[in-house]
XYZ file of N, CA and C in Angstrom:
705
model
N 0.853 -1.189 0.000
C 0.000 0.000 0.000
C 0.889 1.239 0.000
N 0.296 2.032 -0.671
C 0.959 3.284 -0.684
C 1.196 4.235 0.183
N 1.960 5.161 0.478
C 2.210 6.103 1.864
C 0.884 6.996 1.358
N 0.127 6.921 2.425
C -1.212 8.360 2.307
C -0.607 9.430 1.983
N -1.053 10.833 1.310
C -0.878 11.834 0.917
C -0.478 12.700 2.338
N 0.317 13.925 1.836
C 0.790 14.586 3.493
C -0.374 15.347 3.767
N 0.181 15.565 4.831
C -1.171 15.976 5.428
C -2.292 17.043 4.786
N -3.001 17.075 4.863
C -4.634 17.586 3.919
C -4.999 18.513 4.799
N -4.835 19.389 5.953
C -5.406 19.877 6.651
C -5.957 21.152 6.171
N -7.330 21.659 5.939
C -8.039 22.432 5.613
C -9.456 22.826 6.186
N -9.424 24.578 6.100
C -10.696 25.130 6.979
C -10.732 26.470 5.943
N -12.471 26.179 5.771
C -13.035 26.849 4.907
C -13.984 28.141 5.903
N -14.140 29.451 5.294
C -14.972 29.626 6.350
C -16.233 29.832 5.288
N -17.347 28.960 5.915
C -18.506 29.093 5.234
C -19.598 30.536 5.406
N -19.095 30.762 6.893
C -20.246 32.096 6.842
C -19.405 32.776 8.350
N -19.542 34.248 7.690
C -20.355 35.144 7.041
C -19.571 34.965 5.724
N -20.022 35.782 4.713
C -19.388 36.128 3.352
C -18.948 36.969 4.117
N -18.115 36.981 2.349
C -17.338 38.922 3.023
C -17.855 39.962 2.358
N -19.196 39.669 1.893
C -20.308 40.753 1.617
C -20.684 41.215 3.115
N -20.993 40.341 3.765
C -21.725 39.992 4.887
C -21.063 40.884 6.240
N -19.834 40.262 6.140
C -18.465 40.938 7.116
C -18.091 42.387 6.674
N -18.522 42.760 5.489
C -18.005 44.375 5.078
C -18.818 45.133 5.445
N -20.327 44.714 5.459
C -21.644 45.590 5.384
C -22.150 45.405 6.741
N -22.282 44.443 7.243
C -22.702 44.362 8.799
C -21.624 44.109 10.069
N -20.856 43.597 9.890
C -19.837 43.199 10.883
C -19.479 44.182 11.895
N -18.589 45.220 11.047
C -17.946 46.644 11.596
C -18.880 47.391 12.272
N -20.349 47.133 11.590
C -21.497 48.100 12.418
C -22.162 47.642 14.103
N -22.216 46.134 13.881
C -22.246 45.134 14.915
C -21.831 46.031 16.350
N -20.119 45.754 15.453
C -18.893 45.702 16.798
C -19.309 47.169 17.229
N -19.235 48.187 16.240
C -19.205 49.272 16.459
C -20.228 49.733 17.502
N -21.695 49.504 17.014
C -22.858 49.799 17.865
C -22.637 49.256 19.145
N -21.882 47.537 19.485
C -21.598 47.275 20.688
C -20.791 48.644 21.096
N -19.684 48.619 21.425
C -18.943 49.851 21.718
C -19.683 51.126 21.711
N -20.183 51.402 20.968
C -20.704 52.965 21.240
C -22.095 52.806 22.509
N -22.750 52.080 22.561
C -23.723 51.893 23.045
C -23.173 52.083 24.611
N -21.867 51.331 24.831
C -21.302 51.350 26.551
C -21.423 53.361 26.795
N -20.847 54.129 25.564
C -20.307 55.282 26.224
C -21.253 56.414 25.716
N -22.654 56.120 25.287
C -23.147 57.287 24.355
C -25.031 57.115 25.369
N -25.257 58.560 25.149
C -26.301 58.445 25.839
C -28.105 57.477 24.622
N -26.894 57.757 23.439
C -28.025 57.357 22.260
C -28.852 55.892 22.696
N -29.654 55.560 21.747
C -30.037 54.468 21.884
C -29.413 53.247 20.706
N -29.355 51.622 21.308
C -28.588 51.321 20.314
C -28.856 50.769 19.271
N -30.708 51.296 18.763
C -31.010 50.828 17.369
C -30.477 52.537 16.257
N -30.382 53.595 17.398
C -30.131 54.753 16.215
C -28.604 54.226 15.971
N -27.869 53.954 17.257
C -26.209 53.820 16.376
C -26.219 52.974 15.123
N -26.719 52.010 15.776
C -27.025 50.712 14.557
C -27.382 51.470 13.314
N -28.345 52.410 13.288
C -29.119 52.837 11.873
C -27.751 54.021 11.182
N -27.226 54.318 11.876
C -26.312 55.462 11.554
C -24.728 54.592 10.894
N -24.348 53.869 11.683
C -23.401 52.567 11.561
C -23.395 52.165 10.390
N -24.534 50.975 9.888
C -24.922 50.629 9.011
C -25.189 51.152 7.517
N -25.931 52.486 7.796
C -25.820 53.255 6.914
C -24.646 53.901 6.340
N -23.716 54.229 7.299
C -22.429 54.941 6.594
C -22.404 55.984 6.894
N -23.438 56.482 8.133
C -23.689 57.859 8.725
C -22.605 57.961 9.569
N -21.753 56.817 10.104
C -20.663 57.344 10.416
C -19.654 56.285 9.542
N -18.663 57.456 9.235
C -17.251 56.548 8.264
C -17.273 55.107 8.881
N -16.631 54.689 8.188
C -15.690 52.909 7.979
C -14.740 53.147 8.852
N -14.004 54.715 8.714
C -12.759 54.100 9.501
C -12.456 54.897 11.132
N -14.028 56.119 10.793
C -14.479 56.362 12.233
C -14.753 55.155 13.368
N -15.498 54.385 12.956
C -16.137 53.001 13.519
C -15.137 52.224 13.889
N -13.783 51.870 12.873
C -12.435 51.120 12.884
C -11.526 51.533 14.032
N -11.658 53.209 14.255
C -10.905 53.702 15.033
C -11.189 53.154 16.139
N -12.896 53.412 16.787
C -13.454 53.534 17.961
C -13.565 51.827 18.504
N -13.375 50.765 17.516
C -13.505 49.446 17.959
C -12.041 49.179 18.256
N -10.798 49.658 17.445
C -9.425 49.600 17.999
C -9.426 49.614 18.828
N -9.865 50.817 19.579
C -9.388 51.757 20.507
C -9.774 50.960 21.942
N -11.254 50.400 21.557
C -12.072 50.049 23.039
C -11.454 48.477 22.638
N -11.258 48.063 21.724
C -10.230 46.804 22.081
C -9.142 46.546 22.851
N -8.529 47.563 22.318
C -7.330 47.804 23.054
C -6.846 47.858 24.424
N -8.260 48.410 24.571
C -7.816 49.237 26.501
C -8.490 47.258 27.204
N -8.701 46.273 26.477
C -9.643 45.531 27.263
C -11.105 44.986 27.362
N -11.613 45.476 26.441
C -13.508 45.508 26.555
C -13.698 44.494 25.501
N -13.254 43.096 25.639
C -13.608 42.082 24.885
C -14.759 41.940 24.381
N -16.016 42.144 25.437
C -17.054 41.654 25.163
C -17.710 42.109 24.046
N -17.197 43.217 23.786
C -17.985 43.650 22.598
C -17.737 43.071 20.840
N -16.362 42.492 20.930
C -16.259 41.544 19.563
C -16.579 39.757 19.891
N -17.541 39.649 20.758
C -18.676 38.392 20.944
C -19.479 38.311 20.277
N -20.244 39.249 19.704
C -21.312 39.494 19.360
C -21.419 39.538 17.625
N -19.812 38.842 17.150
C -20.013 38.273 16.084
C -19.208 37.196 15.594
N -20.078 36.292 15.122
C -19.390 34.633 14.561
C -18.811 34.763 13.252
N -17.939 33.120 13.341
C -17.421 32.858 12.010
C -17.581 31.345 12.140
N -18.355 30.421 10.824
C -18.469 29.305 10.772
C -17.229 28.961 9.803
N -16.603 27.754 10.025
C -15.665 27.321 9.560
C -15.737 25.876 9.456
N -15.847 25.169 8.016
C -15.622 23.522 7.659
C -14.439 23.257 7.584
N -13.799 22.731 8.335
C -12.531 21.883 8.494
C -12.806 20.416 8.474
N -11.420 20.482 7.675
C -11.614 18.827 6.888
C -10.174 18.008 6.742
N -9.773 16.549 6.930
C -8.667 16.384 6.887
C -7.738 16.440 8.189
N -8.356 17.130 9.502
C -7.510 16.974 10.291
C -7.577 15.849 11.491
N -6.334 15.511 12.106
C -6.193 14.017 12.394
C -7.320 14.235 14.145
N -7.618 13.067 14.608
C -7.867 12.912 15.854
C -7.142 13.888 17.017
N -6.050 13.578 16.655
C -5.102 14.096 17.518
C -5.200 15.676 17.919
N -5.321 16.475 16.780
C -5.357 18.061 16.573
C -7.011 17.924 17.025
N -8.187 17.198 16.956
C -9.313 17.586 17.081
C -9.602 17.198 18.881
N -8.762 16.620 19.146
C -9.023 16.574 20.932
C -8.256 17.519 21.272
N -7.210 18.110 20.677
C -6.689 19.888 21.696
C -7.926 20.917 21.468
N -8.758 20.548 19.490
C -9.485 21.632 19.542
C -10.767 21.513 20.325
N -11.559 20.736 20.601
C -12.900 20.718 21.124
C -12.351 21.009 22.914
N -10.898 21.303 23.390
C -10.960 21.531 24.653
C -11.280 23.333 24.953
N -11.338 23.906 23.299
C -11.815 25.045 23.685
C -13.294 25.633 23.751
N -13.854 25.940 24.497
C -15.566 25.738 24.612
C -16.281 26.649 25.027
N -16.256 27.829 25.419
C -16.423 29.514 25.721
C -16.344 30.132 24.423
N -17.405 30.101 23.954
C -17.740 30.727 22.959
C -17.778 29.993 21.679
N -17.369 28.928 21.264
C -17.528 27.837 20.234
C -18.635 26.876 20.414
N -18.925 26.750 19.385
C -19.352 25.564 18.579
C -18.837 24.145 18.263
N -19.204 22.967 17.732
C -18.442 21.852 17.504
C -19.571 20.938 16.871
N -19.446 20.731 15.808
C -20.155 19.377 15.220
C -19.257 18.301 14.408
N -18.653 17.449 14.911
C -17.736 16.756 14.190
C -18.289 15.485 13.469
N -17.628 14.581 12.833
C -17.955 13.252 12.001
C -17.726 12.403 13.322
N -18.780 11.443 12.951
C -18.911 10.479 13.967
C -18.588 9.330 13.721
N -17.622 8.520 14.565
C -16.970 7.247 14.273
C -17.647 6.197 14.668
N -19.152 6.238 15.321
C -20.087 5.860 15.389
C -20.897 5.438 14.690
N -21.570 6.369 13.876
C -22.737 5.970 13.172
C -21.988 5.957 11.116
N -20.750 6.661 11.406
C -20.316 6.378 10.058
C -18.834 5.238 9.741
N -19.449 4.160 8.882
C -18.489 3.431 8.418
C -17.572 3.647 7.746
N -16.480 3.539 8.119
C -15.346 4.370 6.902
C -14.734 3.295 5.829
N -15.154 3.287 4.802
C -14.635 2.457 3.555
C -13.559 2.688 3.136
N -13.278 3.920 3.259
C -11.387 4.245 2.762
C -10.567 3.908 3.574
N -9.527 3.476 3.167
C -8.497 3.099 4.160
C -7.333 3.792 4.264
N -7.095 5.088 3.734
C -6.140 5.381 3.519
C -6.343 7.192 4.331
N -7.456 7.476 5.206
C -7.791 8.343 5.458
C -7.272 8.749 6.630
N -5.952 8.519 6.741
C -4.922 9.058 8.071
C -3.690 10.116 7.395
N -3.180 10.498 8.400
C -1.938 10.732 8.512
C -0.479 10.748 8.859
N 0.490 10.737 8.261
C 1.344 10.345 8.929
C 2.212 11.436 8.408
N 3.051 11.717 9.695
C 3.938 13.106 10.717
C 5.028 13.180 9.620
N 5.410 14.408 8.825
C 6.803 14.419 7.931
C 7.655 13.673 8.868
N 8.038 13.767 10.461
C 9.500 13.764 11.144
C 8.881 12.493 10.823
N 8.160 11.348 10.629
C 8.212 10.160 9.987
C 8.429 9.698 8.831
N 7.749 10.400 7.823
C 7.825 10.295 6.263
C 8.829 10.509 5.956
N 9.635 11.951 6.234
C 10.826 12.541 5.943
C 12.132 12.173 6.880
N 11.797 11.711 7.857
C 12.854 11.885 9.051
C 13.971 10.781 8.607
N 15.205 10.731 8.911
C 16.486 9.945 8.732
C 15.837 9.189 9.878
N 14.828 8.030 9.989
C 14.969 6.960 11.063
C 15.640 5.364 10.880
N 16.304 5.473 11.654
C 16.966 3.607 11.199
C 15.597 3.005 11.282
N 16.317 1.478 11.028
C 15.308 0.145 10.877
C 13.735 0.205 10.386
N 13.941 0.886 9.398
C 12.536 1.328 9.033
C 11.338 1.549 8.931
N 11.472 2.419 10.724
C 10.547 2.604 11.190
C 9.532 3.034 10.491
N 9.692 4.224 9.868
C 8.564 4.926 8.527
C 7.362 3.975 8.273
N 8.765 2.774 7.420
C 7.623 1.448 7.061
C 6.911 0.845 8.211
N 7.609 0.646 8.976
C 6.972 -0.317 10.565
C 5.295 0.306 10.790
N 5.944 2.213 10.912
C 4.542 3.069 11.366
C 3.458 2.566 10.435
N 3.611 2.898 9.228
C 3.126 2.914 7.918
C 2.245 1.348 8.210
N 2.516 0.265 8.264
C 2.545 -1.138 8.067
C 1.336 -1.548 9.284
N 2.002 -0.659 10.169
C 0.746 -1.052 11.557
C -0.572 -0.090 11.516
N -0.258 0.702 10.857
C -2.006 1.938 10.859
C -2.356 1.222 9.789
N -1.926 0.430 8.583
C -2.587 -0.158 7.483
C -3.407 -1.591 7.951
N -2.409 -2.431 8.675
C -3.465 -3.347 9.370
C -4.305 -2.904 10.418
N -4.132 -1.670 11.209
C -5.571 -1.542 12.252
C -6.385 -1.428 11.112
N -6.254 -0.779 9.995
C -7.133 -0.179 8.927
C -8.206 -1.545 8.190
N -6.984 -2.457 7.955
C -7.491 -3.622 7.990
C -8.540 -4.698 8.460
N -7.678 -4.722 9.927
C -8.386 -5.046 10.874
C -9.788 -4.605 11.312
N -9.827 -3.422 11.162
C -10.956 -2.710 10.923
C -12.533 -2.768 10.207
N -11.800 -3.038 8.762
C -12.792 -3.469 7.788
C -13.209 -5.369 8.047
N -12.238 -5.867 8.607
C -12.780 -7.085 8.711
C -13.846 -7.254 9.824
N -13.661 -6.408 10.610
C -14.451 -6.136 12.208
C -16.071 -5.829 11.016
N -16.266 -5.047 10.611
C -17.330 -4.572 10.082
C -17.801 -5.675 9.266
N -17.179 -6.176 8.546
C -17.709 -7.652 7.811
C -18.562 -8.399 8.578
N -17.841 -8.607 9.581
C -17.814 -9.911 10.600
C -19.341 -9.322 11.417
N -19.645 -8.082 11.102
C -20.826 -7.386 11.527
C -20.538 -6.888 13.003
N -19.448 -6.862 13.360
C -18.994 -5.888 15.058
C -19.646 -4.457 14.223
N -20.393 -3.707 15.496
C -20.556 -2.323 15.388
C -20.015 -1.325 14.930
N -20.077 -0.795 14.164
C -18.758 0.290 13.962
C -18.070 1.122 15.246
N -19.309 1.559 15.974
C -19.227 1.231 17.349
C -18.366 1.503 18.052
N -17.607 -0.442 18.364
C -17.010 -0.905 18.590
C -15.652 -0.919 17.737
N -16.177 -1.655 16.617
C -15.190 -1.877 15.534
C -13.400 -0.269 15.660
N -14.590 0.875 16.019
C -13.516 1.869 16.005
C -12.682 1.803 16.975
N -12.812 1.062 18.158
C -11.557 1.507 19.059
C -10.267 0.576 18.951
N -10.504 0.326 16.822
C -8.476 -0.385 16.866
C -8.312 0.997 15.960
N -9.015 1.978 15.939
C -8.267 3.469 15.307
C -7.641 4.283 16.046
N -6.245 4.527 15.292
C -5.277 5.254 15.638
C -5.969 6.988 15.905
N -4.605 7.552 16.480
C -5.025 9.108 16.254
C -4.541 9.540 15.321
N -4.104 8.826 14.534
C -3.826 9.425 12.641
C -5.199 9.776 12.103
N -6.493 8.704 12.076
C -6.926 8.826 11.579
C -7.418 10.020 11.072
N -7.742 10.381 10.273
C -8.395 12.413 9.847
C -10.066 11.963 9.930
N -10.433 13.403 10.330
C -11.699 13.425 10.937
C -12.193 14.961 9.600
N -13.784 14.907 10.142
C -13.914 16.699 9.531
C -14.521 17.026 10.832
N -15.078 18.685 10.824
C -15.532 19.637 11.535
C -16.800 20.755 11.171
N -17.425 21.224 11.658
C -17.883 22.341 11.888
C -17.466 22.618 12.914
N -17.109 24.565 12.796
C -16.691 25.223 14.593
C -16.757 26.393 13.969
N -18.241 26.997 14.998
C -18.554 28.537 14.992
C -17.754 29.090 16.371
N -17.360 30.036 16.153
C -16.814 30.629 17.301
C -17.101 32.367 17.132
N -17.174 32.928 18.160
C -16.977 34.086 17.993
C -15.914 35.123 17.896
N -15.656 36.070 17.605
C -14.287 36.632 17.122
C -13.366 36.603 18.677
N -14.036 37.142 19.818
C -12.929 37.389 20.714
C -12.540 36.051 21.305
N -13.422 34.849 21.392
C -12.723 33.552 21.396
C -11.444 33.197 20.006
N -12.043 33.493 19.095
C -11.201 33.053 17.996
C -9.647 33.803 18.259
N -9.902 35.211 18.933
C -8.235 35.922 19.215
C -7.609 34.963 19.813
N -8.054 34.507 20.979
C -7.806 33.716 22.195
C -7.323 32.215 21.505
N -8.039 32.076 20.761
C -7.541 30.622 19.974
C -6.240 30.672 19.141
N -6.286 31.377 18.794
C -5.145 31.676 17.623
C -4.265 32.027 18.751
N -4.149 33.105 19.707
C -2.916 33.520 20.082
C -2.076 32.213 20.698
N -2.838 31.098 21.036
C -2.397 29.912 21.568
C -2.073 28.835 20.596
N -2.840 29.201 19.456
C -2.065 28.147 18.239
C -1.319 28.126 17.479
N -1.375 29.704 17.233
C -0.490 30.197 16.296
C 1.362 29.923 17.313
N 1.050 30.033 18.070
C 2.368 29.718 18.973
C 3.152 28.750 18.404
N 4.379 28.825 18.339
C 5.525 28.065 17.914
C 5.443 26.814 18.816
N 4.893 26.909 20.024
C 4.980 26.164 21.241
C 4.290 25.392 20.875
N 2.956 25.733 19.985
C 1.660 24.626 19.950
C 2.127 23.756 18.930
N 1.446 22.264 18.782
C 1.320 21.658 18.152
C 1.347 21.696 16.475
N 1.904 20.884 15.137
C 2.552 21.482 14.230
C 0.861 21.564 13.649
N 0.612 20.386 13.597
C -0.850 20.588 12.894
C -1.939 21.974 13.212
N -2.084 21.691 14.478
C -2.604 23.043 14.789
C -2.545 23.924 14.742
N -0.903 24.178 14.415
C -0.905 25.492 13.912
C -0.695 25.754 12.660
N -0.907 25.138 11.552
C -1.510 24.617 10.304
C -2.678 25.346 10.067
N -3.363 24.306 11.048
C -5.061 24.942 10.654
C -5.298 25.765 11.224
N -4.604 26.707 12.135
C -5.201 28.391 12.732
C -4.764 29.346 11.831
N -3.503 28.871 11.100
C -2.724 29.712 9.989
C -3.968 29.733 8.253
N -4.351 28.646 8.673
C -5.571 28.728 7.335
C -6.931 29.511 7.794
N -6.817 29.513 8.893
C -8.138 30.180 9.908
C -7.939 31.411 9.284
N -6.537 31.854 9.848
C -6.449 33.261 9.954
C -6.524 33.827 8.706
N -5.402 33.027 7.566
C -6.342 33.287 6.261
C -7.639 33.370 5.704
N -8.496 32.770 6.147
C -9.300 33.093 5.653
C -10.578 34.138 6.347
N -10.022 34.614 7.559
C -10.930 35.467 8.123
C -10.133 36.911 6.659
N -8.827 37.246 6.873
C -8.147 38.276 6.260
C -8.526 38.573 4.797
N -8.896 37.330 4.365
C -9.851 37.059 2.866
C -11.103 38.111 2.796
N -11.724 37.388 3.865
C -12.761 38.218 4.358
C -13.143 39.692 4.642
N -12.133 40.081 5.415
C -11.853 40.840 6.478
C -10.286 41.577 6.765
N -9.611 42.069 6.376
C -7.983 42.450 6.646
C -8.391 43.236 7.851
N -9.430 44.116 8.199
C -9.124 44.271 9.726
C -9.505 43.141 10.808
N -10.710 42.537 10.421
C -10.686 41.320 11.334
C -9.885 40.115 11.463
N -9.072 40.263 10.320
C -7.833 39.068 10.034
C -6.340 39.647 10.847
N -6.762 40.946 11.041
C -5.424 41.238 11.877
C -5.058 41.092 13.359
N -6.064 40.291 13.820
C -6.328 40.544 14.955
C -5.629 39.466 15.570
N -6.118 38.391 15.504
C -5.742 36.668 15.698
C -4.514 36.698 15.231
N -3.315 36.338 16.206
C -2.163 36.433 15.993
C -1.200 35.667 17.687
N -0.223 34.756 17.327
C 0.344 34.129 18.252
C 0.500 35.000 19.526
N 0.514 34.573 20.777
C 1.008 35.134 22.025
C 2.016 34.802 22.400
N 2.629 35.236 23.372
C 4.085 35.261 23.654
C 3.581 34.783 25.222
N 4.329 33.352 25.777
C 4.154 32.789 26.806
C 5.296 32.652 27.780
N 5.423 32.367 28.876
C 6.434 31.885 29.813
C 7.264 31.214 29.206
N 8.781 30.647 29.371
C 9.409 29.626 28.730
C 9.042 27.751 29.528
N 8.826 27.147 28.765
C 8.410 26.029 29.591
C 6.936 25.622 29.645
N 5.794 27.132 29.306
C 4.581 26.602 29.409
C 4.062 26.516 27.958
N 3.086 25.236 28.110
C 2.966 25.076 26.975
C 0.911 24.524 27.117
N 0.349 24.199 25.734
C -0.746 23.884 25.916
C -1.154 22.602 25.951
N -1.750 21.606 26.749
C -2.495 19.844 26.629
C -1.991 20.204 25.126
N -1.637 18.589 25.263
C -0.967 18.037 23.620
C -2.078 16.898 23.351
């Protein structure tokens, strides 16, 4: 059998557009924020916002600004859905440990039978790495018979169930995960980290692309943090 393809890891963001994110987003955040410090009410900011009664980059300023000093709560109050696809077990138990403010609908190893066998991954420092006694192959050789093993379990009519617990954490999974923007900072500043995990920070680096697609001020935001030496995040 052949070595599986390298790793596939990909996240789409399905919604908002960036019709969606240009025309309502900025007004959102904005009306949050103005609403804390203005005696107005917050369907006129909204109507003024929205409209363009106040600039793009009046609104840009005033959400910087109250970002800046601390006042998270006010970039809650808008989501980003994202289909991720291709990434292994492994990267999807660091991600579902984040849960304040996300979403999560993943593929179920339960109720779906997996007919492909080739739907894992395996680590470059394996594929690529100078290892004696050929390990590569050894790795390679033993995720192909659980894979195996696997499909014969399902023949034999074991549950899938069941049948799944001879799967590795290679295997690749997909996702849905809505989150909201000031969780999503919080996510990224921890994935994007050199410290974090390689995959993971893979798919926050495609995250972040594609909010910036969207969005170049909301794409600027989500960006690695700088931690203690030594601390690091559940692997």
């Amino acid at each position: 059998r052949t070595m599986p393809a390298p790793s596939a890891v990909s996240a789409k963001l399905i919604f908002p557009t960036k019709e969606i994110v240009e025309e309502y987003y900025l007004p959102i955040i904005y009306t949050a924020c103005r609403t804390c410090y203005s005696e107005q009410l917050p369907d006129q900011i909204w109507d003024k916002a929205v409209s363009r009664g106040v600039a793009d980059e009046k609104q840009q300023s005033l959400v910087r600004k109250v970002m800046e000093s601390g006042h998270g709560s006010t970039i809650e109050h808008v989501n980003f859905t994202f289909a991720i696809s291709g990434v292994t077990r492994t990267l999807s138990h660091q991600l579902v440990r984040h849960r304040a403010g996300t979403a999560f609908d993943q593929q179920s190893q339960r109720y779906v039978s997996f007919k492909q066998r080739d739907n894992y991954t395996i680590p470059d420092s394996i594929t690529k790495g100078d290892l004696p006694d050929d390990l590569a192959g050894q790795f390679q050789r033993a995720v192909d018979s659980n894979m195996d093993l696997y499909g014969q379990l399902l023949q034999a009519e074991v549950p899938a169930e069941d049948a799944r617990f001879i799967f590795p954490n290679a295997m690749q999974t997909n996702l849905i995960m809505t989150v909201n923007l000031r969780q999503l900072i919080h996510m990224s500043g921890l994935r994007l980290c050199t410290m974090a995990q390689w995959e993971i920070r893979q798919l926050f680096k495609q995250i972040r692309h594609e909010i910036l697609r969207g969005s170049p001020i909301f794409g600027s935001f989500p960006a690695p943090t700088s931690r203690p030496a030594g601390m690091r995040e559940e692997m």
